[in-house]
Amino acid sequence: MPNKHNNKSAANEHVDNEKSGTADQSHQFQAGTTTDRQEDEWKHREPYKVHGDDDQFPAKWTGGCHCGKVQYQLSREKPLASKFCHCTTCQRLHGSPFQWAAIFHKTDINFTHGIHDLGWYDPTNKSNTHHLPCKVQCSFCRTPIMDEGRNMILLFPTLIEGINEGDAREAFKPTCHMFYTQRVVDFTDDGIVKWQGLDNMSNLVDDHGKVLVEFEEGMKPDQMDEKKRKTLTDGKFNQTERQEKELKI
């Protein structure tokens, strides 16, 4: 497993800056080192609250940005879910064919370095303010760090140390493709469920975007999940037992 970072220096980072007189009044698009303004209240809450040595944060994974200013730990062995998103917004914001996102609770992360080197982007209002949901990045090298939602965070596994190794690849293995019909690259025979939009809230499609199970208006996610499982296991699409297993239904 990756080594833990020193929590003590991170916990006292803003205190040292205040004492040395180097604290600035950064615009809100960059975190800055001040802690007393109303717009700085986010610094005292998860996912940004720094855990000191007394918290005994059980780090399972470590990650960080390209330049190394922003570094963090994760306490959960596996994400709550891991997904590929092919929507055009993710394509444009990440400059890549799709976004690979792993979902965690906000309490699962501990920033050990760079808490004051973060920046935000609100894609809905196209603003730099810390308004949920928003994109979080390193304000220096601009590496995307995570998406912060109202209740969860979506981390990007490619920032995890050792992600190309067996244990990490298995832990962060994606469970589905979302917005697959907006894809710019095909994924055939990968055995991962593909959705036209959000998982269990849109049509289930095949590798080529053809509808396999239709999402009905007003359905709840658990109802769609049940319909998906029943339709596929009933053999409506003449799937073999092996194919059903690969679809992880």
PDB file of C-alpha atoms in Angstrom:
ATOM      1  CA  MET A   1       0.000   0.000   0.000  1.00  0.00           C
ATOM      2  CA  PRO A   2       1.145   3.598  -0.562  1.00  0.00           C
ATOM      3  CA  ASN A   3       2.838   5.326   2.363  1.00  0.00           C
ATOM      4  CA  LYS A   4       0.931   7.752   4.547  1.00  0.00           C
ATOM      5  CA  HIS A   5       1.758  11.449   4.452  1.00  0.00           C
ATOM      6  CA  ASN A   6       2.577  13.563   7.485  1.00  0.00           C
ATOM      7  CA  ASN A   7      -0.740  14.855   8.812  1.00  0.00           C
ATOM      8  CA  LYS A   8       0.753  17.194  11.386  1.00  0.00           C
ATOM      9  CA  SER A   9       2.297  19.582   8.868  1.00  0.00           C
ATOM     10  CA  ALA A  10      -0.949  19.701   6.910  1.00  0.00           C
ATOM     11  CA  ALA A  11      -3.064  20.369   9.983  1.00  0.00           C
ATOM     12  CA  ASN A  12      -0.865  23.336  10.956  1.00  0.00           C
ATOM     13  CA  GLU A  13      -0.361  24.649   7.427  1.00  0.00           C
ATOM     14  CA  HIS A  14      -2.731  27.615   7.653  1.00  0.00           C
ATOM     15  CA  VAL A  15      -1.605  28.444  11.206  1.00  0.00           C
ATOM     16  CA  ASP A  16       2.031  28.764  10.110  1.00  0.00           C
ATOM     17  CA  ASN A  17       1.048  30.998   7.234  1.00  0.00           C
ATOM     18  CA  GLU A  18      -1.013  33.268   9.473  1.00  0.00           C
ATOM     19  CA  LYS A  19       1.843  33.652  11.971  1.00  0.00           C
ATOM     20  CA  SER A  20       4.422  34.366   9.287  1.00  0.00           C
ATOM     21  CA  GLY A  21       2.233  37.041   7.727  1.00  0.00           C
ATOM     22  CA  THR A  22       2.078  35.303   4.359  1.00  0.00           C
ATOM     23  CA  ALA A  23      -1.665  34.657   4.477  1.00  0.00           C
ATOM     24  CA  ASP A  24      -3.382  36.243   1.511  1.00  0.00           C
ATOM     25  CA  GLN A  25      -6.886  37.361   0.616  1.00  0.00           C
ATOM     26  CA  SER A  26      -7.166  35.170  -2.464  1.00  0.00           C
ATOM     27  CA  HIS A  27     -10.115  35.470  -4.748  1.00  0.00           C
ATOM     28  CA  GLN A  28     -12.593  32.692  -4.121  1.00  0.00           C
ATOM     29  CA  PHE A  29     -11.548  30.804  -7.260  1.00  0.00           C
ATOM     30  CA  GLN A  30      -8.449  29.846  -5.254  1.00  0.00           C
ATOM     31  CA  ALA A  31      -8.659  28.586  -1.703  1.00  0.00           C
ATOM     32  CA  GLY A  32      -6.115  30.897  -0.056  1.00  0.00           C
ATOM     33  CA  THR A  33      -4.970  30.701   3.557  1.00  0.00           C
ATOM     34  CA  THR A  34      -7.575  32.816   5.358  1.00  0.00           C
ATOM     35  CA  THR A  35     -10.076  31.053   7.591  1.00  0.00           C
ATOM     36  CA  ASP A  36     -12.175  33.788   9.212  1.00  0.00           C
ATOM     37  CA  ARG A  37     -14.341  34.990   6.320  1.00  0.00           C
ATOM     38  CA  GLN A  38     -17.818  33.600   5.659  1.00  0.00           C
ATOM     39  CA  GLU A  39     -16.725  32.298   2.279  1.00  0.00           C
ATOM     40  CA  ASP A  40     -13.972  30.319   4.004  1.00  0.00           C
ATOM     41  CA  GLU A  41     -16.344  28.200   6.112  1.00  0.00           C
ATOM     42  CA  TRP A  42     -15.841  25.260   3.739  1.00  0.00           C
ATOM     43  CA  LYS A  43     -12.347  24.799   5.231  1.00  0.00           C
ATOM     44  CA  HIS A  44     -13.839  23.550   8.490  1.00  0.00           C
ATOM     45  CA  ARG A  45     -16.088  20.929   6.862  1.00  0.00           C
ATOM     46  CA  GLU A  46     -15.594  17.653   5.022  1.00  0.00           C
ATOM     47  CA  PRO A  47     -14.227  16.920   2.546  1.00  0.00           C
ATOM     48  CA  TYR A  48     -11.709  19.709   3.231  1.00  0.00           C
ATOM     49  CA  LYS A  49     -11.392  19.417   6.994  1.00  0.00           C
ATOM     50  CA  VAL A  50      -7.820  18.390   7.727  1.00  0.00           C
ATOM     51  CA  HIS A  51      -7.452  15.419  10.059  1.00  0.00           C
ATOM     52  CA  GLY A  52      -4.677  15.817  12.626  1.00  0.00           C
ATOM     53  CA  ASP A  53      -2.565  13.052  14.125  1.00  0.00           C
ATOM     54  CA  ASP A  54      -5.090  12.564  16.927  1.00  0.00           C
ATOM     55  CA  ASP A  55      -7.748  11.537  14.411  1.00  0.00           C
ATOM     56  CA  GLN A  56      -5.726   8.433  13.448  1.00  0.00           C
ATOM     57  CA  PHE A  57      -7.040   8.626   9.898  1.00  0.00           C
ATOM     58  CA  PRO A  58      -6.790   5.050   8.517  1.00  0.00           C
ATOM     59  CA  ALA A  59      -5.210   5.768   5.127  1.00  0.00           C
ATOM     60  CA  LYS A  60      -5.706   3.021   2.544  1.00  0.00           C
ATOM     61  CA  TRP A  61      -4.708   4.975  -0.564  1.00  0.00           C
ATOM     62  CA  THR A  62      -2.869   8.189  -1.378  1.00  0.00           C
ATOM     63  CA  GLY A  63      -3.239  10.460  -4.371  1.00  0.00           C
ATOM     64  CA  GLY A  64      -2.227  13.847  -5.656  1.00  0.00           C
ATOM     65  CA  CYS A  65      -2.039  16.301  -8.532  1.00  0.00           C
ATOM     66  CA  HIS A  66       0.609  16.504 -11.248  1.00  0.00           C
ATOM     67  CA  CYS A  67       2.791  19.171  -9.581  1.00  0.00           C
ATOM     68  CA  GLY A  68       2.493  17.611  -6.114  1.00  0.00           C
ATOM     69  CA  LYS A  69       1.100  20.653  -4.314  1.00  0.00           C
ATOM     70  CA  VAL A  70      -2.190  18.863  -3.584  1.00  0.00           C
ATOM     71  CA  GLN A  71      -1.978  15.462  -1.879  1.00  0.00           C
ATOM     72  CA  TYR A  72      -4.599  13.428  -0.066  1.00  0.00           C
ATOM     73  CA  GLN A  73      -5.393  10.130   1.641  1.00  0.00           C
ATOM     74  CA  LEU A  74      -8.421   7.866   1.369  1.00  0.00           C
ATOM     75  CA  SER A  75      -9.696   5.753   4.249  1.00  0.00           C
ATOM     76  CA  ARG A  76     -11.997   3.461   2.268  1.00  0.00           C
ATOM     77  CA  GLU A  77     -10.582   0.270   0.711  1.00  0.00           C
ATOM     78  CA  LYS A  78     -12.989   0.424  -2.239  1.00  0.00           C
ATOM     79  CA  PRO A  79     -15.132   3.276  -3.568  1.00  0.00           C
ATOM     80  CA  LEU A  80     -18.887   3.124  -3.125  1.00  0.00           C
ATOM     81  CA  ALA A  81     -19.046   2.874  -6.909  1.00  0.00           C
ATOM     82  CA  SER A  82     -16.742   3.445  -9.862  1.00  0.00           C
ATOM     83  CA  LYS A  83     -18.052   4.576 -13.246  1.00  0.00           C
ATOM     84  CA  PHE A  84     -17.076   5.708 -16.730  1.00  0.00           C
ATOM     85  CA  CYS A  85     -18.977   8.840 -17.796  1.00  0.00           C
ATOM     86  CA  HIS A  86     -19.119   9.633 -21.514  1.00  0.00           C
ATOM     87  CA  CYS A  87     -21.174  12.837 -21.358  1.00  0.00           C
ATOM     88  CA  THR A  88     -19.991  15.736 -23.509  1.00  0.00           C
ATOM     89  CA  THR A  89     -19.458  17.950 -20.431  1.00  0.00           C
ATOM     90  CA  CYS A  90     -16.935  15.503 -18.959  1.00  0.00           C
ATOM     91  CA  GLN A  91     -15.274  15.088 -22.344  1.00  0.00           C
ATOM     92  CA  ARG A  92     -14.751  18.827 -22.671  1.00  0.00           C
ATOM     93  CA  LEU A  93     -13.763  19.591 -19.070  1.00  0.00           C
ATOM     94  CA  HIS A  94     -11.277  16.706 -18.893  1.00  0.00           C
ATOM     95  CA  GLY A  95     -10.038  16.946 -22.476  1.00  0.00           C
ATOM     96  CA  SER A  96     -10.472  13.190 -22.767  1.00  0.00           C
ATOM     97  CA  PRO A  97     -12.933  10.688 -24.292  1.00  0.00           C
ATOM     98  CA  PHE A  98     -14.567   9.997 -20.910  1.00  0.00           C
ATOM     99  CA  GLN A  99     -14.303  10.587 -17.175  1.00  0.00           C
ATOM    100  CA  TRP A 100     -13.388   7.780 -14.794  1.00  0.00           C
ATOM    101  CA  ALA A 101     -14.943   8.646 -11.432  1.00  0.00           C
ATOM    102  CA  ALA A 102     -14.937   6.813  -8.091  1.00  0.00           C
ATOM    103  CA  ILE A 103     -17.574   7.789  -5.541  1.00  0.00           C
ATOM    104  CA  PHE A 104     -16.652   8.299  -1.876  1.00  0.00           C
ATOM    105  CA  HIS A 105     -18.202   9.818   1.216  1.00  0.00           C
ATOM    106  CA  LYS A 106     -16.853  13.270   2.046  1.00  0.00           C
ATOM    107  CA  THR A 107     -15.491  11.846   5.304  1.00  0.00           C
ATOM    108  CA  ASP A 108     -13.359   9.326   3.389  1.00  0.00           C
ATOM    109  CA  ILE A 109     -10.757  11.878   2.261  1.00  0.00           C
ATOM    110  CA  ASN A 110      -8.031  13.709   4.143  1.00  0.00           C
ATOM    111  CA  PHE A 111      -5.968  16.416   2.430  1.00  0.00           C
ATOM    112  CA  THR A 112      -2.420  16.243   3.737  1.00  0.00           C
ATOM    113  CA  HIS A 113      -0.952  18.984   1.525  1.00  0.00           C
ATOM    114  CA  GLY A 114      -2.287  21.834  -0.572  1.00  0.00           C
ATOM    115  CA  ILE A 115      -5.609  22.543   1.098  1.00  0.00           C
ATOM    116  CA  HIS A 116      -4.995  26.208   0.222  1.00  0.00           C
ATOM    117  CA  ASP A 117      -3.952  25.410  -3.354  1.00  0.00           C
ATOM    118  CA  LEU A 118      -7.365  24.260  -4.522  1.00  0.00           C
ATOM    119  CA  GLY A 119      -9.570  25.975  -7.061  1.00  0.00           C
ATOM    120  CA  TRP A 120     -13.147  25.450  -8.204  1.00  0.00           C
ATOM    121  CA  TYR A 121     -15.333  25.629 -11.260  1.00  0.00           C
ATOM    122  CA  ASP A 122     -19.118  25.568 -11.203  1.00  0.00           C
ATOM    123  CA  PRO A 123     -20.052  24.109 -14.624  1.00  0.00           C
ATOM    124  CA  THR A 124     -23.734  24.956 -14.197  1.00  0.00           C
ATOM    125  CA  ASN A 125     -23.206  28.694 -13.727  1.00  0.00           C
ATOM    126  CA  LYS A 126     -19.770  28.757 -15.397  1.00  0.00           C
ATOM    127  CA  SER A 127     -18.264  30.532 -12.400  1.00  0.00           C
ATOM    128  CA  ASN A 128     -15.169  30.151 -10.188  1.00  0.00           C
ATOM    129  CA  THR A 129     -17.063  30.194  -6.893  1.00  0.00           C
ATOM    130  CA  HIS A 130     -17.300  27.310  -4.454  1.00  0.00           C
ATOM    131  CA  HIS A 131     -20.903  26.458  -5.236  1.00  0.00           C
ATOM    132  CA  LEU A 132     -22.132  22.863  -5.162  1.00  0.00           C
ATOM    133  CA  PRO A 133     -21.899  20.830  -7.240  1.00  0.00           C
ATOM    134  CA  CYS A 134     -18.518  21.933  -8.541  1.00  0.00           C
ATOM    135  CA  LYS A 135     -15.249  20.794 -10.044  1.00  0.00           C
ATOM    136  CA  VAL A 136     -12.193  20.900  -7.779  1.00  0.00           C
ATOM    137  CA  GLN A 137      -8.685  21.269  -9.156  1.00  0.00           C
ATOM    138  CA  CYS A 138      -5.132  22.223  -8.223  1.00  0.00           C
ATOM    139  CA  SER A 139      -4.965  25.981  -8.740  1.00  0.00           C
ATOM    140  CA  PHE A 140      -1.309  25.714  -9.837  1.00  0.00           C
ATOM    141  CA  CYS A 141      -1.066  22.810 -12.334  1.00  0.00           C
ATOM    142  CA  ARG A 142      -4.857  22.650 -12.951  1.00  0.00           C
ATOM    143  CA  THR A 143      -5.045  18.894 -12.436  1.00  0.00           C
ATOM    144  CA  PRO A 144      -8.699  17.890 -11.823  1.00  0.00           C
ATOM    145  CA  ILE A 145      -8.845  16.579  -8.254  1.00  0.00           C
ATOM    146  CA  MET A 146     -12.503  15.655  -7.807  1.00  0.00           C
ATOM    147  CA  ASP A 147     -16.104  16.630  -8.327  1.00  0.00           C
ATOM    148  CA  GLU A 148     -17.688  17.801  -5.084  1.00  0.00           C
ATOM    149  CA  GLY A 149     -21.392  17.097  -4.901  1.00  0.00           C
ATOM    150  CA  ARG A 150     -23.872  18.016  -2.213  1.00  0.00           C
ATOM    151  CA  ASN A 151     -23.457  14.701  -0.413  1.00  0.00           C
ATOM    152  CA  MET A 152     -20.606  12.806  -2.081  1.00  0.00           C
ATOM    153  CA  ILE A 153     -17.324  13.351  -3.894  1.00  0.00           C
ATOM    154  CA  LEU A 154     -16.239  11.835  -7.202  1.00  0.00           C
ATOM    155  CA  LEU A 155     -12.500  11.200  -7.266  1.00  0.00           C
ATOM    156  CA  PHE A 156     -10.432  10.377 -10.334  1.00  0.00           C
ATOM    157  CA  PRO A 157      -8.606   7.040  -9.895  1.00  0.00           C
ATOM    158  CA  THR A 158      -5.780   7.991 -12.257  1.00  0.00           C
ATOM    159  CA  LEU A 159      -4.497  10.257  -9.453  1.00  0.00           C
ATOM    160  CA  ILE A 160      -4.178   7.313  -7.039  1.00  0.00           C
ATOM    161  CA  GLU A 161      -0.654   6.063  -6.398  1.00  0.00           C
ATOM    162  CA  GLY A 162      -0.229   2.546  -7.784  1.00  0.00           C
ATOM    163  CA  ILE A 163      -3.473   2.624  -9.799  1.00  0.00           C
ATOM    164  CA  ASN A 164      -1.799   0.612 -12.554  1.00  0.00           C
ATOM    165  CA  GLU A 165      -1.114  -2.257 -10.143  1.00  0.00           C
ATOM    166  CA  GLY A 166      -3.376  -5.261  -9.627  1.00  0.00           C
ATOM    167  CA  ASP A 167      -4.912  -4.470  -6.228  1.00  0.00           C
ATOM    168  CA  ALA A 168      -5.730  -0.884  -7.120  1.00  0.00           C
ATOM    169  CA  ARG A 169      -7.119  -1.728 -10.548  1.00  0.00           C
ATOM    170  CA  GLU A 170      -9.403  -4.300  -8.979  1.00  0.00           C
ATOM    171  CA  ALA A 171     -10.512  -1.974  -6.171  1.00  0.00           C
ATOM    172  CA  PHE A 172     -11.366   0.869  -8.556  1.00  0.00           C
ATOM    173  CA  LYS A 173     -12.737  -1.277 -11.379  1.00  0.00           C
ATOM    174  CA  PRO A 174     -15.712   0.506 -12.992  1.00  0.00           C
ATOM    175  CA  THR A 175     -19.170  -0.985 -12.583  1.00  0.00           C
ATOM    176  CA  CYS A 176     -20.901   0.777 -15.474  1.00  0.00           C
ATOM    177  CA  HIS A 177     -20.740   3.221 -18.381  1.00  0.00           C
ATOM    178  CA  MET A 178     -22.985   6.306 -18.206  1.00  0.00           C
ATOM    179  CA  PHE A 179     -24.167   8.472 -21.125  1.00  0.00           C
ATOM    180  CA  TYR A 180     -22.744   5.800 -23.402  1.00  0.00           C
ATOM    181  CA  THR A 181     -24.662   7.043 -26.438  1.00  0.00           C
ATOM    182  CA  GLN A 182     -22.582  10.258 -26.291  1.00  0.00           C
ATOM    183  CA  ARG A 183     -19.324   8.275 -26.492  1.00  0.00           C
ATOM    184  CA  VAL A 184     -16.491   9.073 -28.872  1.00  0.00           C
ATOM    185  CA  VAL A 185     -14.862   5.652 -28.418  1.00  0.00           C
ATOM    186  CA  ASP A 186     -16.533   2.227 -28.365  1.00  0.00           C
ATOM    187  CA  PHE A 187     -16.211  -0.323 -25.572  1.00  0.00           C
ATOM    188  CA  THR A 188     -17.114  -3.742 -26.929  1.00  0.00           C
ATOM    189  CA  ASP A 189     -17.116  -7.016 -25.023  1.00  0.00           C
ATOM    190  CA  ASP A 190     -15.865  -5.416 -21.817  1.00  0.00           C
ATOM    191  CA  GLY A 191     -18.707  -6.964 -19.797  1.00  0.00           C
ATOM    192  CA  ILE A 192     -19.642  -3.679 -18.129  1.00  0.00           C
ATOM    193  CA  VAL A 193     -23.244  -2.427 -18.034  1.00  0.00           C
ATOM    194  CA  LYS A 194     -23.911   0.548 -20.301  1.00  0.00           C
ATOM    195  CA  TRP A 195     -26.550   3.242 -19.762  1.00  0.00           C
ATOM    196  CA  GLN A 196     -27.936   5.838 -22.133  1.00  0.00           C
ATOM    197  CA  GLY A 197     -27.816   8.379 -19.308  1.00  0.00           C
ATOM    198  CA  LEU A 198     -27.480   7.965 -15.544  1.00  0.00           C
ATOM    199  CA  ASP A 199     -27.290   4.424 -14.207  1.00  0.00           C
ATOM    200  CA  ASN A 200     -30.680   2.917 -13.359  1.00  0.00           C
ATOM    201  CA  MET A 201     -32.310   6.197 -14.462  1.00  0.00           C
ATOM    202  CA  SER A 202     -32.163   5.736 -18.233  1.00  0.00           C
ATOM    203  CA  ASN A 203     -32.302   3.065 -20.924  1.00  0.00           C
ATOM    204  CA  LEU A 204     -29.913   0.130 -20.655  1.00  0.00           C
ATOM    205  CA  VAL A 205     -28.058  -0.170 -23.970  1.00  0.00           C
ATOM    206  CA  ASP A 206     -25.680  -2.633 -25.613  1.00  0.00           C
ATOM    207  CA  ASP A 207     -22.113  -2.082 -26.826  1.00  0.00           C
ATOM    208  CA  HIS A 208     -23.415  -0.264 -29.900  1.00  0.00           C
ATOM    209  CA  GLY A 209     -25.976   1.944 -28.137  1.00  0.00           C
ATOM    210  CA  LYS A 210     -29.037  -0.165 -28.992  1.00  0.00           C
ATOM    211  CA  VAL A 211     -31.704  -0.184 -26.258  1.00  0.00           C
ATOM    212  CA  LEU A 212     -31.881  -3.449 -24.330  1.00  0.00           C
ATOM    213  CA  VAL A 213     -34.144  -2.424 -21.450  1.00  0.00           C
ATOM    214  CA  GLU A 214     -36.306   0.682 -21.639  1.00  0.00           C
ATOM    215  CA  PHE A 215     -36.559   3.100 -18.754  1.00  0.00           C
ATOM    216  CA  GLU A 216     -40.171   4.109 -18.143  1.00  0.00           C
ATOM    217  CA  GLU A 217     -41.121   7.621 -17.124  1.00  0.00           C
ATOM    218  CA  GLY A 218     -41.574   7.964 -13.376  1.00  0.00           C
ATOM    219  CA  MET A 219     -39.604   4.845 -12.491  1.00  0.00           C
ATOM    220  CA  LYS A 220     -37.372   4.884  -9.428  1.00  0.00           C
ATOM    221  CA  PRO A 221     -33.782   3.565  -9.690  1.00  0.00           C
ATOM    222  CA  ASP A 222     -34.571   0.389  -7.732  1.00  0.00           C
ATOM    223  CA  GLN A 223     -37.549  -0.289 -10.007  1.00  0.00           C
ATOM    224  CA  MET A 224     -35.374   0.068 -13.095  1.00  0.00           C
ATOM    225  CA  ASP A 225     -32.749  -2.188 -11.548  1.00  0.00           C
ATOM    226  CA  GLU A 226     -35.386  -4.836 -10.907  1.00  0.00           C
ATOM    227  CA  LYS A 227     -36.738  -4.517 -14.453  1.00  0.00           C
ATOM    228  CA  LYS A 228     -33.216  -4.793 -15.870  1.00  0.00           C
ATOM    229  CA  ARG A 229     -32.462  -7.936 -13.904  1.00  0.00           C
ATOM    230  CA  LYS A 230     -35.801  -9.574 -14.699  1.00  0.00           C
ATOM    231  CA  THR A 231     -35.692  -8.766 -18.412  1.00  0.00           C
ATOM    232  CA  LEU A 232     -32.168  -9.996 -18.919  1.00  0.00           C
ATOM    233  CA  THR A 233     -32.469 -13.143 -16.814  1.00  0.00           C
ATOM    234  CA  ASP A 234     -35.741 -14.043 -18.520  1.00  0.00           C
ATOM    235  CA  GLY A 235     -33.686 -14.379 -21.707  1.00  0.00           C
ATOM    236  CA  LYS A 236     -35.619 -11.818 -23.731  1.00  0.00           C
ATOM    237  CA  PHE A 237     -32.456 -10.986 -25.640  1.00  0.00           C
ATOM    238  CA  ASN A 238     -31.277 -14.599 -25.892  1.00  0.00           C
ATOM    239  CA  GLN A 239     -28.264 -14.004 -23.664  1.00  0.00           C
ATOM    240  CA  THR A 240     -26.228 -16.932 -22.424  1.00  0.00           C
ATOM    241  CA  GLU A 241     -25.420 -17.522 -18.760  1.00  0.00           C
ATOM    242  CA  ARG A 242     -21.868 -16.343 -19.446  1.00  0.00           C
ATOM    243  CA  GLN A 243     -23.081 -13.083 -21.003  1.00  0.00           C
ATOM    244  CA  GLU A 244     -25.441 -12.462 -18.108  1.00  0.00           C
ATOM    245  CA  LYS A 245     -22.584 -12.959 -15.671  1.00  0.00           C
ATOM    246  CA  GLU A 246     -20.394 -10.558 -17.638  1.00  0.00           C
ATOM    247  CA  LEU A 247     -23.126  -7.904 -17.540  1.00  0.00           C
ATOM    248  CA  LYS A 248     -23.025  -8.121 -13.739  1.00  0.00           C
ATOM    249  CA  ILE A 249     -26.776  -8.158 -13.438  1.00  0.00           C
TER     250      ILE A 249
END
